[in-house]
Coordinates of C-alpha atoms and ligand atoms in Angstrom, one line a residue:
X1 CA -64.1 274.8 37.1
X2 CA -64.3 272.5 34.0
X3 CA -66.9 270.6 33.4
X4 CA -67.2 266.6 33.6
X5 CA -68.5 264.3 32.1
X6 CA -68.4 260.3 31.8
X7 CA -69.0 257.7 29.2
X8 CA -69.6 254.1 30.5
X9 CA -69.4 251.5 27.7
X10 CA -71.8 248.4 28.2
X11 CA -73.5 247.3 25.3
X12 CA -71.3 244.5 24.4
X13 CA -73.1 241.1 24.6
X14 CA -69.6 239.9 26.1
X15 CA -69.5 236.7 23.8
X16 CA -66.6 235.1 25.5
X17 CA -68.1 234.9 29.1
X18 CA -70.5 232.1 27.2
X19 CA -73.5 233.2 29.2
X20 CA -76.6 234.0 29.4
X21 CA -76.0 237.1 31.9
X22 CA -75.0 239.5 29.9
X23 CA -71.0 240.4 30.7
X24 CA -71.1 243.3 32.5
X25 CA -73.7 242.4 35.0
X26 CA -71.5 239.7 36.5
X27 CA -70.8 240.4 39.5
X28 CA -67.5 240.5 41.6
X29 CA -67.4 240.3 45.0
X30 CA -71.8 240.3 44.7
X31 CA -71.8 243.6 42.7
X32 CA -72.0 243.9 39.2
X33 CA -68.8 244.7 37.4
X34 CA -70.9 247.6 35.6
X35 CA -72.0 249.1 38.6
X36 CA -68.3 248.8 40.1
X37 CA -67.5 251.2 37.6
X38 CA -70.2 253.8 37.9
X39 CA -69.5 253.6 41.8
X40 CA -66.0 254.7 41.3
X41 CA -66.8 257.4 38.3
X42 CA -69.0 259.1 40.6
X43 CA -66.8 259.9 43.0
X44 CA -65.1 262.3 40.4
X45 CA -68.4 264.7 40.8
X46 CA -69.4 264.7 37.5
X47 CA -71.6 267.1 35.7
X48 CA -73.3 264.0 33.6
X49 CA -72.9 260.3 33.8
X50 CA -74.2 258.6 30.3
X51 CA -74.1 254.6 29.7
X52 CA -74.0 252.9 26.8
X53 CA -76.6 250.4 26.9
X54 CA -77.6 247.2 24.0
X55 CA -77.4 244.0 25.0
X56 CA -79.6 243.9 28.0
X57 CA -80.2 247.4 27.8
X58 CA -83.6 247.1 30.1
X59 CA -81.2 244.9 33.2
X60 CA -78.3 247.3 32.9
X61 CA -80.7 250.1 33.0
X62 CA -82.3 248.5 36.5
X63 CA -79.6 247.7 37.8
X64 CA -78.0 251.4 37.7
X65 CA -81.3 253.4 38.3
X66 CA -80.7 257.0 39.0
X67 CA -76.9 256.8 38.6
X68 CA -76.5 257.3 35.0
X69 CA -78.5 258.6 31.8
X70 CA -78.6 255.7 28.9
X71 CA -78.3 256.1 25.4
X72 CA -79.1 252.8 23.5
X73 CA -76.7 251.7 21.0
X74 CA -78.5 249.6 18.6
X75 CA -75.5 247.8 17.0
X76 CA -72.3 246.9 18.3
X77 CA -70.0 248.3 15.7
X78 CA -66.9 249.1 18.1
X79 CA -66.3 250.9 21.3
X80 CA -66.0 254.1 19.4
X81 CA -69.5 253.6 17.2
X82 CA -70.3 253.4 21.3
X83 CA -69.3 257.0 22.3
X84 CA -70.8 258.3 19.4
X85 CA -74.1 257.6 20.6
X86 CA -73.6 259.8 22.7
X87 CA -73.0 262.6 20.3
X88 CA -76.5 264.1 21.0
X89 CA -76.1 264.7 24.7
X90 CA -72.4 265.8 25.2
X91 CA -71.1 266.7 21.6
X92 CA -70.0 270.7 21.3
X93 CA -70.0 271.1 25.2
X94 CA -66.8 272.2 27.0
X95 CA -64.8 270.1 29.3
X96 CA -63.4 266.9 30.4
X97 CA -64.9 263.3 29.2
X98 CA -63.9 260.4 31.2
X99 CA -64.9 257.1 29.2
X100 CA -64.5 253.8 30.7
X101 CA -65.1 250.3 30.1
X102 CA -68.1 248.4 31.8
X103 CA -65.9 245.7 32.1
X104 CA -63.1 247.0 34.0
X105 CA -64.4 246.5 38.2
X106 CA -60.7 246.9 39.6
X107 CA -60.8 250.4 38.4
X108 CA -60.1 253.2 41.6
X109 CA -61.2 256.9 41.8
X110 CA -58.1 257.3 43.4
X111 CA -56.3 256.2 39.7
X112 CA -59.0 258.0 37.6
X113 CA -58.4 261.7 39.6
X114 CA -54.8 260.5 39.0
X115 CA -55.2 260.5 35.5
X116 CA -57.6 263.4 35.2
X117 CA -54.6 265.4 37.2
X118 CA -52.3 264.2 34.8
X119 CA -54.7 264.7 31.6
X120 CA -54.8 268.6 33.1
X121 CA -50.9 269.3 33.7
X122 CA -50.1 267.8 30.3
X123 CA -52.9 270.6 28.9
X124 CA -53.9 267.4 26.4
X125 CA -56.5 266.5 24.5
X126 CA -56.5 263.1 25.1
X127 CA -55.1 261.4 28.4
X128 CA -55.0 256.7 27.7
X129 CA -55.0 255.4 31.6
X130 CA -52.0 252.5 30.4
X131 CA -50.2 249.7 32.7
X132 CA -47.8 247.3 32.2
X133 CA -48.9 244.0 32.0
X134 CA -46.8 240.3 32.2
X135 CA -49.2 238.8 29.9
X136 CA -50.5 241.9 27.9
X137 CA -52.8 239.0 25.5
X138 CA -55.9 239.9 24.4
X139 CA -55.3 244.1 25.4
X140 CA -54.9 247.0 22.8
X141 CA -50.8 247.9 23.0
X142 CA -49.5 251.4 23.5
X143 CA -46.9 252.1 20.5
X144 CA -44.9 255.0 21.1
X145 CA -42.6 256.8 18.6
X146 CA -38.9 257.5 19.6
X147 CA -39.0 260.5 21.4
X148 CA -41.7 258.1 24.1
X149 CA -44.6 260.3 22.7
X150 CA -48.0 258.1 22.4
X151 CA -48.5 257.8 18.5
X152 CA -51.1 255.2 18.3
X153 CA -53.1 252.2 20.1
X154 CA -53.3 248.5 18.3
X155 CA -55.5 246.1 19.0
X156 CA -54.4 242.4 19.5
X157 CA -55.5 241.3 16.4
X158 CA -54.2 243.7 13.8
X159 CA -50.7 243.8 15.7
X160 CA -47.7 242.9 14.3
X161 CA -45.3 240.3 16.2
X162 CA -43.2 243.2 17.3
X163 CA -46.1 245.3 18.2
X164 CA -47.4 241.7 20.3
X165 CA -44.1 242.0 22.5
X166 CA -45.0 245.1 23.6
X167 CA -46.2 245.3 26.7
X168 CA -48.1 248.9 28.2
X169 CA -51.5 248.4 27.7
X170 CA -54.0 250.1 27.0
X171 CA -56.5 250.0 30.2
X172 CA -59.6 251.3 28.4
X173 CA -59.9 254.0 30.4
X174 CA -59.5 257.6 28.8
X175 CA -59.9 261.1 29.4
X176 CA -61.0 263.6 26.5
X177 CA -61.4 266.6 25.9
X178 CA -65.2 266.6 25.1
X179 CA -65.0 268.7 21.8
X180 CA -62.2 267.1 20.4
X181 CA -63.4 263.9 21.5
X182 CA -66.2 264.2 19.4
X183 CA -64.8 265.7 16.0
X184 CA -62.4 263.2 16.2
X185 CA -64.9 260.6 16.6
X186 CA -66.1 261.2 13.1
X187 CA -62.8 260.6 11.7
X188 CA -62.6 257.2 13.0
X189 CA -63.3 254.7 10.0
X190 CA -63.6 250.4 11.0
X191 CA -60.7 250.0 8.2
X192 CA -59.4 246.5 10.6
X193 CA -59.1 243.1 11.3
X194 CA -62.7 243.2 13.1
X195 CA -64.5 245.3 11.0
X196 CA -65.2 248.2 14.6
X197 CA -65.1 251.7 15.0
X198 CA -62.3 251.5 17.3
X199 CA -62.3 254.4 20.0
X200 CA -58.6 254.4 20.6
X201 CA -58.2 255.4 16.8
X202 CA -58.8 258.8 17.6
X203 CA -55.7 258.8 19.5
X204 CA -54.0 258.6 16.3
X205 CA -56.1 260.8 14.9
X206 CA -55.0 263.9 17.5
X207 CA -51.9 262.5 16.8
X208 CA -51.8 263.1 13.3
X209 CA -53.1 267.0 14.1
X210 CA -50.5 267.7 16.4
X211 CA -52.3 267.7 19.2
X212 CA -51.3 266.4 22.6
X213 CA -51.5 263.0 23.6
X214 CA -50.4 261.9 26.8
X215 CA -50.4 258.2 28.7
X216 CA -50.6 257.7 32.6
X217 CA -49.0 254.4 33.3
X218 CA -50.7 253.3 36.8
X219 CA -48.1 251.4 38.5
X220 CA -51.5 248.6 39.6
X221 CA -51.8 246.1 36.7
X222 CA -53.9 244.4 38.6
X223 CA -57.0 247.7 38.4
X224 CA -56.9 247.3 34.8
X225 CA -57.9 244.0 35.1
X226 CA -60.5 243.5 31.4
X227 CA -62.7 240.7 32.3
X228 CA -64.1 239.5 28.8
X229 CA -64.4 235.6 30.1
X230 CA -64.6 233.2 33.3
X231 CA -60.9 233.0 33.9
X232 CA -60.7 236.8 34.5
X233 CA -63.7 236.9 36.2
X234 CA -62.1 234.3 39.1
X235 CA -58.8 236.6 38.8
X236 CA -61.2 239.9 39.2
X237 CA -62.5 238.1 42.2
X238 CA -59.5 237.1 43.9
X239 CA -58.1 240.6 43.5
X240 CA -60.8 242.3 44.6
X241 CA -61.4 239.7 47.3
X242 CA -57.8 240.5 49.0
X243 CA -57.7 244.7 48.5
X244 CA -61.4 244.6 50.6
X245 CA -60.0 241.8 52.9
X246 CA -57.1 243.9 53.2
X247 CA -58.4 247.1 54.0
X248 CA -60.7 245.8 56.7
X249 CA -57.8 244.2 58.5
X250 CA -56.0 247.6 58.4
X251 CA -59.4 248.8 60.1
X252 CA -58.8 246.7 63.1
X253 CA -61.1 244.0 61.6
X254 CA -59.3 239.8 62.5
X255 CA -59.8 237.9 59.2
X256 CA -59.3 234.4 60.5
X257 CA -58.7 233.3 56.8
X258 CA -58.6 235.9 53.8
X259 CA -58.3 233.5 51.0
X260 CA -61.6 232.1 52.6
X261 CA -63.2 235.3 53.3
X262 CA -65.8 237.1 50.8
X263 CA -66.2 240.4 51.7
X264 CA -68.4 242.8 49.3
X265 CA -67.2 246.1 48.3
X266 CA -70.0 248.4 50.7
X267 CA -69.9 246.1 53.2
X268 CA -68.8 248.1 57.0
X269 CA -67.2 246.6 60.1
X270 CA -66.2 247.9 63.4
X271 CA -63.1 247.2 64.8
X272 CA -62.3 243.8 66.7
X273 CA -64.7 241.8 64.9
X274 CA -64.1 238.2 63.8
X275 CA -64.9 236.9 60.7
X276 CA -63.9 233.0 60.3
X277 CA -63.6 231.3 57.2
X278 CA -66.4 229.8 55.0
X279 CA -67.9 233.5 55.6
X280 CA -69.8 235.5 52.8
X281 CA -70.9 239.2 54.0
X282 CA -72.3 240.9 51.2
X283 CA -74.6 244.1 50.0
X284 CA -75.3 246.9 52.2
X285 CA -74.3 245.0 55.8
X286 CA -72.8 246.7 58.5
X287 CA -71.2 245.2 61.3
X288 CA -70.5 246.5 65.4
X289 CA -67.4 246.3 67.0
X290 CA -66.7 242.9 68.9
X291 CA -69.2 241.0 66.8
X292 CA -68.0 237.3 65.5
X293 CA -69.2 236.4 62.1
X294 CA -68.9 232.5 61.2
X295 CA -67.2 230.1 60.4
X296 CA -69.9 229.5 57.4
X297 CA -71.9 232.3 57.6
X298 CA -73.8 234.3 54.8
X299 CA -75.3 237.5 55.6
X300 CA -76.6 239.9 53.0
X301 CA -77.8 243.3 53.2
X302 CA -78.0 243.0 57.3
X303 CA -77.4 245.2 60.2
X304 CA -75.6 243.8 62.8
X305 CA -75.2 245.2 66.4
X306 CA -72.0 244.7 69.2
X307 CA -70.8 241.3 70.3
X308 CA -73.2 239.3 67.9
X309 CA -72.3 236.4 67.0
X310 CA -73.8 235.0 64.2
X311 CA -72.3 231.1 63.7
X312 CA -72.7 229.0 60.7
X313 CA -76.2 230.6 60.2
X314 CA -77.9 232.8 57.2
X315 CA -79.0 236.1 57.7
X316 CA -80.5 238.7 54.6
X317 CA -82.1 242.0 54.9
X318 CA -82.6 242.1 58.5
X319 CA -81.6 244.2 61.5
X320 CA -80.0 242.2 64.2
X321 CA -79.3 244.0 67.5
X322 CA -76.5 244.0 70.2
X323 CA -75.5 240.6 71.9
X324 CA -77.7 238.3 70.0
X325 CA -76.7 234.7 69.6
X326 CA -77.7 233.2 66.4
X327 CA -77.1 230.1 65.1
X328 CA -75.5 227.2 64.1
X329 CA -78.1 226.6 61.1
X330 CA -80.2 229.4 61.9
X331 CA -81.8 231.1 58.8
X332 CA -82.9 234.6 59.2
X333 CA -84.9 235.7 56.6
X334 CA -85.4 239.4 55.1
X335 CA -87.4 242.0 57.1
X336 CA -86.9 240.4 60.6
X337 CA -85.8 242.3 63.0
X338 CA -84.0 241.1 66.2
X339 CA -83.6 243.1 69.5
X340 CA -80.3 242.8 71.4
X341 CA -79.9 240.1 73.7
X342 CA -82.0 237.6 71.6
X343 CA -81.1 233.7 71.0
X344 CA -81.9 231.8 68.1
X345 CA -80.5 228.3 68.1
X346 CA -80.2 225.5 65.8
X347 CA -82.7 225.0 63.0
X348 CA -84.3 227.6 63.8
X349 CA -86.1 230.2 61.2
X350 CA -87.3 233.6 61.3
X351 CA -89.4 235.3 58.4
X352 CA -90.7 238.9 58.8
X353 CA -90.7 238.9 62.4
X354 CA -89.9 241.2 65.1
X355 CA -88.1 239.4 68.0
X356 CA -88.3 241.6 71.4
X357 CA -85.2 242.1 73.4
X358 CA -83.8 239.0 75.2
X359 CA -86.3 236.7 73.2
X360 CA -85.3 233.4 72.7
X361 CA -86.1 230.4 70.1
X362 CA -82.9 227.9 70.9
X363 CA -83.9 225.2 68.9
X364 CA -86.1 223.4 65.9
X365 CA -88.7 226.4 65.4
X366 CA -90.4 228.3 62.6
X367 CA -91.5 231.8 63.4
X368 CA -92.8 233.6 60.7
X369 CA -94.8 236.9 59.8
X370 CA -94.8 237.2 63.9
X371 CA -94.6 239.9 66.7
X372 CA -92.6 238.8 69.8
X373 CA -92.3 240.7 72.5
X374 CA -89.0 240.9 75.0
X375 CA -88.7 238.2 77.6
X376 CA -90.3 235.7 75.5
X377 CA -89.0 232.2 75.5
X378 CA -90.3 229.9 72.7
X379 CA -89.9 226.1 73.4
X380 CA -88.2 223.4 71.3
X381 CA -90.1 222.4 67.9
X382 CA -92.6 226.1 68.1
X383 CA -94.4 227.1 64.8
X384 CA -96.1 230.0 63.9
X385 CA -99.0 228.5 61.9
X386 CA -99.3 231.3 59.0
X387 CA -99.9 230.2 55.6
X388 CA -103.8 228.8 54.8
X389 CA -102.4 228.0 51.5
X390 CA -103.6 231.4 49.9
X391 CA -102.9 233.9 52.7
X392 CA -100.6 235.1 55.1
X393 CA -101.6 235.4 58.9
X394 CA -99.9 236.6 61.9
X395 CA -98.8 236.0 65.3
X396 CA -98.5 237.9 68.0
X397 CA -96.5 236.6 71.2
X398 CA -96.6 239.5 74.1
X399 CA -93.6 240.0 76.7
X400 CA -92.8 237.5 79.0
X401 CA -95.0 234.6 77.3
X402 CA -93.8 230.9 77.7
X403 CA -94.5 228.8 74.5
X404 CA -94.2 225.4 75.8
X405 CA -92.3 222.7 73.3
X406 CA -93.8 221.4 69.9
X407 CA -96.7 223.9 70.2
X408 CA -98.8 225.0 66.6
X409 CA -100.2 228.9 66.9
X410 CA -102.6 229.0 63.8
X411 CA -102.8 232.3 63.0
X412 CA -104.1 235.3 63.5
X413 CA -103.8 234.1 67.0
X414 CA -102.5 236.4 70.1
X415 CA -100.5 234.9 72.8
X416 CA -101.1 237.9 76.3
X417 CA -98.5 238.9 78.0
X418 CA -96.7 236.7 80.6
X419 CA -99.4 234.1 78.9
X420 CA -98.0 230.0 79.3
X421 CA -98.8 227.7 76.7
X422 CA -98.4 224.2 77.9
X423 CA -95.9 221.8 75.5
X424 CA -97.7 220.4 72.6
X425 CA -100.4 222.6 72.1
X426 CA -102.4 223.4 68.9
X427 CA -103.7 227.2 69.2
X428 CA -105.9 228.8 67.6
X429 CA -107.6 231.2 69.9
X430 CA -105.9 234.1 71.3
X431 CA -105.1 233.1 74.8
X432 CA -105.3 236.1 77.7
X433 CA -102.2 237.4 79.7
X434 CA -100.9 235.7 82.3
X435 CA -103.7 232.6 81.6
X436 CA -102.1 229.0 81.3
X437 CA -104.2 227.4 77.4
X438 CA -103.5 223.6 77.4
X439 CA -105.0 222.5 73.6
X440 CA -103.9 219.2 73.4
X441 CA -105.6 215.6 74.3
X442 CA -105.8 213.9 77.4
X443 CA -103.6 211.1 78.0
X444 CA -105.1 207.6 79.0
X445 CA -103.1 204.7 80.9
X446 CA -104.7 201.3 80.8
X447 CA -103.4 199.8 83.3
X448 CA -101.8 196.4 83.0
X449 CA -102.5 196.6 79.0
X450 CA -99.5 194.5 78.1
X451 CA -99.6 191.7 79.8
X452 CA -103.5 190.9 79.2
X453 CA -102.1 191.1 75.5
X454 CA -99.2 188.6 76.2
X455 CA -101.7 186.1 78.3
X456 CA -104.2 186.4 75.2
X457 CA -101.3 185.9 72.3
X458 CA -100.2 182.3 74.7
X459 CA -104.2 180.5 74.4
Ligands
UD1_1 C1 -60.9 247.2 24.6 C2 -59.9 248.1 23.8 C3 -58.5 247.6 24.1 C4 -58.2 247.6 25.6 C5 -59.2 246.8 26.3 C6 -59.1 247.0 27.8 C7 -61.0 248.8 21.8 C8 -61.2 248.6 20.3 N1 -60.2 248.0 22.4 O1 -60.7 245.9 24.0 O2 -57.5 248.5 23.5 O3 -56.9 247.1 25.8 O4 -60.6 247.2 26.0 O5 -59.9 246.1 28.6 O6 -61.7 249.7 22.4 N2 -68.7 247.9 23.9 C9 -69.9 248.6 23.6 N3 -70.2 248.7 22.3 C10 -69.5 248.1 21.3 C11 -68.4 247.4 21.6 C12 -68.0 247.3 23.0 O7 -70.6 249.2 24.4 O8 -69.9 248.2 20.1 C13 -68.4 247.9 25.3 C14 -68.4 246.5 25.9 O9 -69.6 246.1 26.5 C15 -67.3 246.5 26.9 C16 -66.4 247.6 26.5 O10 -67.1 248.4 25.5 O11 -67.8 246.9 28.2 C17 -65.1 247.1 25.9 O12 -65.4 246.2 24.8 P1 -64.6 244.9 24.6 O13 -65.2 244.2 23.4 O14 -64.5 244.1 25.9 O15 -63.1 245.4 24.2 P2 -61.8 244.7 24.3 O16 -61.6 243.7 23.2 O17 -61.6 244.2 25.7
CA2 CA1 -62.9 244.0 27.5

């Protein structure tokens, strides 16, 4: 088997995106466009996976973690100065280099194994991933010599007009092979308009050895997609926005309204689900069959069990079991976890708390840094006291406990099991199971009050 290996460009500053993120950590559909990329690369089971890192080396390094070695370029002289760098690491080895762009996010595995098949029947040394494009501005242009055989690649500005009119593109995506790759590297002199070491020189430069140089035209425009400024950015988005939206309707998944509908790239859900408009499911969420998301809802990074609805509420890093009712404007906040059959109502919000099965909190309640057991029902206007202004506390509700309405629990406090607390109580000693705690004052009548006032006001 051949080895392979992949080059991920990313140290441009990305200039035109006129930001102070730096380009390829914008993300599409909530994932970065660089890490988009390296998702899709490492499906090709590489044998090494190196980025080129410069501007905002340190964020594109956290963001990737694990997935890739760097290799810091220190100037950005050109896209080819870029896979230079990584000369030290790959140079002299045998095998096949893919390099790709950090700024490409509608890229496919299933186009890059095309490519790399193609790249291995054509026995070349160099493989350009091209596509025809309607409006191929801004994008390096594939000139071919009469016989259709790639000669050369020429960047926007050092084209001529005719060269302009053309239209195949080069993608930025390539496939080498690694030694040649690198030899021809050092032939590749920043003799143009910009003043770069431009990597698709060494196209030429096989060329001009009579080596083989082959193209593989993807018949998707739309994957090649280079998003060097806003207005790409919002067409990346849209693009990727549909394929997802597209795919989970093929699951058995009812998108209500797709062009309202932001659905990340790892996101998973079952089959008959509803997801009304206004919705925003994102990071590492999976969703049960039968479960209705929206309209208006956000959830992030979520688990989310059968038949849960979850209705113009907020819900991030937080496991929400099987028939749970939450919302509308419910907010719940990361490391909660809910057990199936819970309800959380209206203006209700949970933070770090574990809500037992077929809890409920249906309306105007904060329960934070909280255990609740199952069978708990927590009244109208509930808080779980927990913040003495320096520290955290918590609260611990056993099963079957009745919080009565517009009750305080100043924590640490302990609520026993099948415990009542009578409506508009201020806790702040544990109160024993099944024991009824009443903490509030007692209520006077004076009898007759208001008309010895009137008879006084008339002297
Ligand atoms: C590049 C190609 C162009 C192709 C287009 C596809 C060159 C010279 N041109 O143009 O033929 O049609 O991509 O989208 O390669 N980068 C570095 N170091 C550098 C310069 C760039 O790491 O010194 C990285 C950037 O961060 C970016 C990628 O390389 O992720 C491409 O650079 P960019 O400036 O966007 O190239 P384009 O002008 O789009
Ligand atoms: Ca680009």
């Amino acid at each position: 088997m051949t080895n392979k290996y992949a080059v991920v460009l990313a140290a441009g500053q990305g200039t035109r995106m006129k930001s102070k993120l730096y380009k390829v950590l914008h993300p599409v559909c909530g994932k970065p466009m660089v890490q988009h990329v390296v998702d899709q690369l490492k499906e090709l089971q590489l044998n090494e996976l190196i980025t080129i890192v410069g501007f905002g080396a340190e964020k594109v390094q956290d963001q990737l973690g694990e997935d890739s070695h760097y290799v810091v370029q220190e100037e950005q002289l050109g896209t080819g100065h870029a896979v230079l760098q990584a000369d030290h690491i790959l140079a002299g080895k045998k095998g096949t280099t893919v390099v790709a762009c950090g700024d490409t996010p509608l890229l496919t595995k299933d186009t890059l194994k095309k490519m790399m098949d193609h790249h291995e029947s054509t026995q070349a040394k160099a493989t350009i991933l091209t596509a025809h494009a309607e409006n191929p501005h801004g994008y390096g242009r594939v000139i071919r010599g009469g016989n259709g055989q790639v000669e050369r690649i020429v960047e926007q500005k050092d084209a001529s007009l005719d060269e302009q009119a053309v239209q195949e593109i080069n993608t930025g995506t390539y496939c080498f092979d690694n030694e040649f790759l690198f030899e021809a590297l050092k032939g590749v002199s920043n003799d143009n308009s910009q003043g770069e070491y431009y990597l698709p020189d060494v196209i030429q430069i096989l060329q001009d050895k009579d080596e083989t140089v082959s193209a593989y035209q993807t018949p998707e425009f739309s994957e090649s997609l280079g998003v060097n400024d806003r207005v790409a950015l919002a067409q990346a988005e849209k693009l990727m926005k549909q394929h997802i939206n597209e795919r989970h309707m093929r699951n058995g998944v009812t998108v209500v309204d797709p062009d309202h509908t932001y659905i990340g790239p790892d996101v998973k859900i079952g089959q008959d689900v509803i997801v009304y408009p206004g919705s925003v499911i994102e990071g590492n969420t999976a969703i049960e069959d039968d479960a209705v998301i929206g309209p208006h809802s956000t959830v992030k990074d979520c688990y989310i069990g059968e038949d849960t609805v979850v209705k113009q509420s907020v819900a991030t890093n937080s496991h929400i079991g099987a028939r749970v009712n939450i919302g509308p404007f419910a907010h719940i906040r990361p490391e909660s976890s809910l057990g199936d059959d819970v309800k959380v109502g209206n203006f209700v919000e949970i933070k770090k708390a574990i809500f037992g099965k077929g809890s409920k909190a249906s309306h105007l309640s904060y329960i934070g840094d909280a255990e609740v057991g199952s069978g708990v029902n927590i009244g109208c206007g509930t808080i779980t006291v927990n913040y003495d202004g320096q520290h955290k506390f918590m609260t611990t509700i056993e099963d079957d406990a009745f919080i009565g309405c517009n009750s305080n629990l100043i924590a640490p406090v302990t609520v026993g099991k099948g415990a009542y607390v009578a409506a508009g109580s201020t806790i702040n000693e544990d109160v024993p199971a099944e024991a009824l705690s009443i903490a509030r004052s007692r209520q006077t009548n004076k009898e007759g009050y208001v008309s010895k006032l009137n008879s006084n006001k008339k002297e």
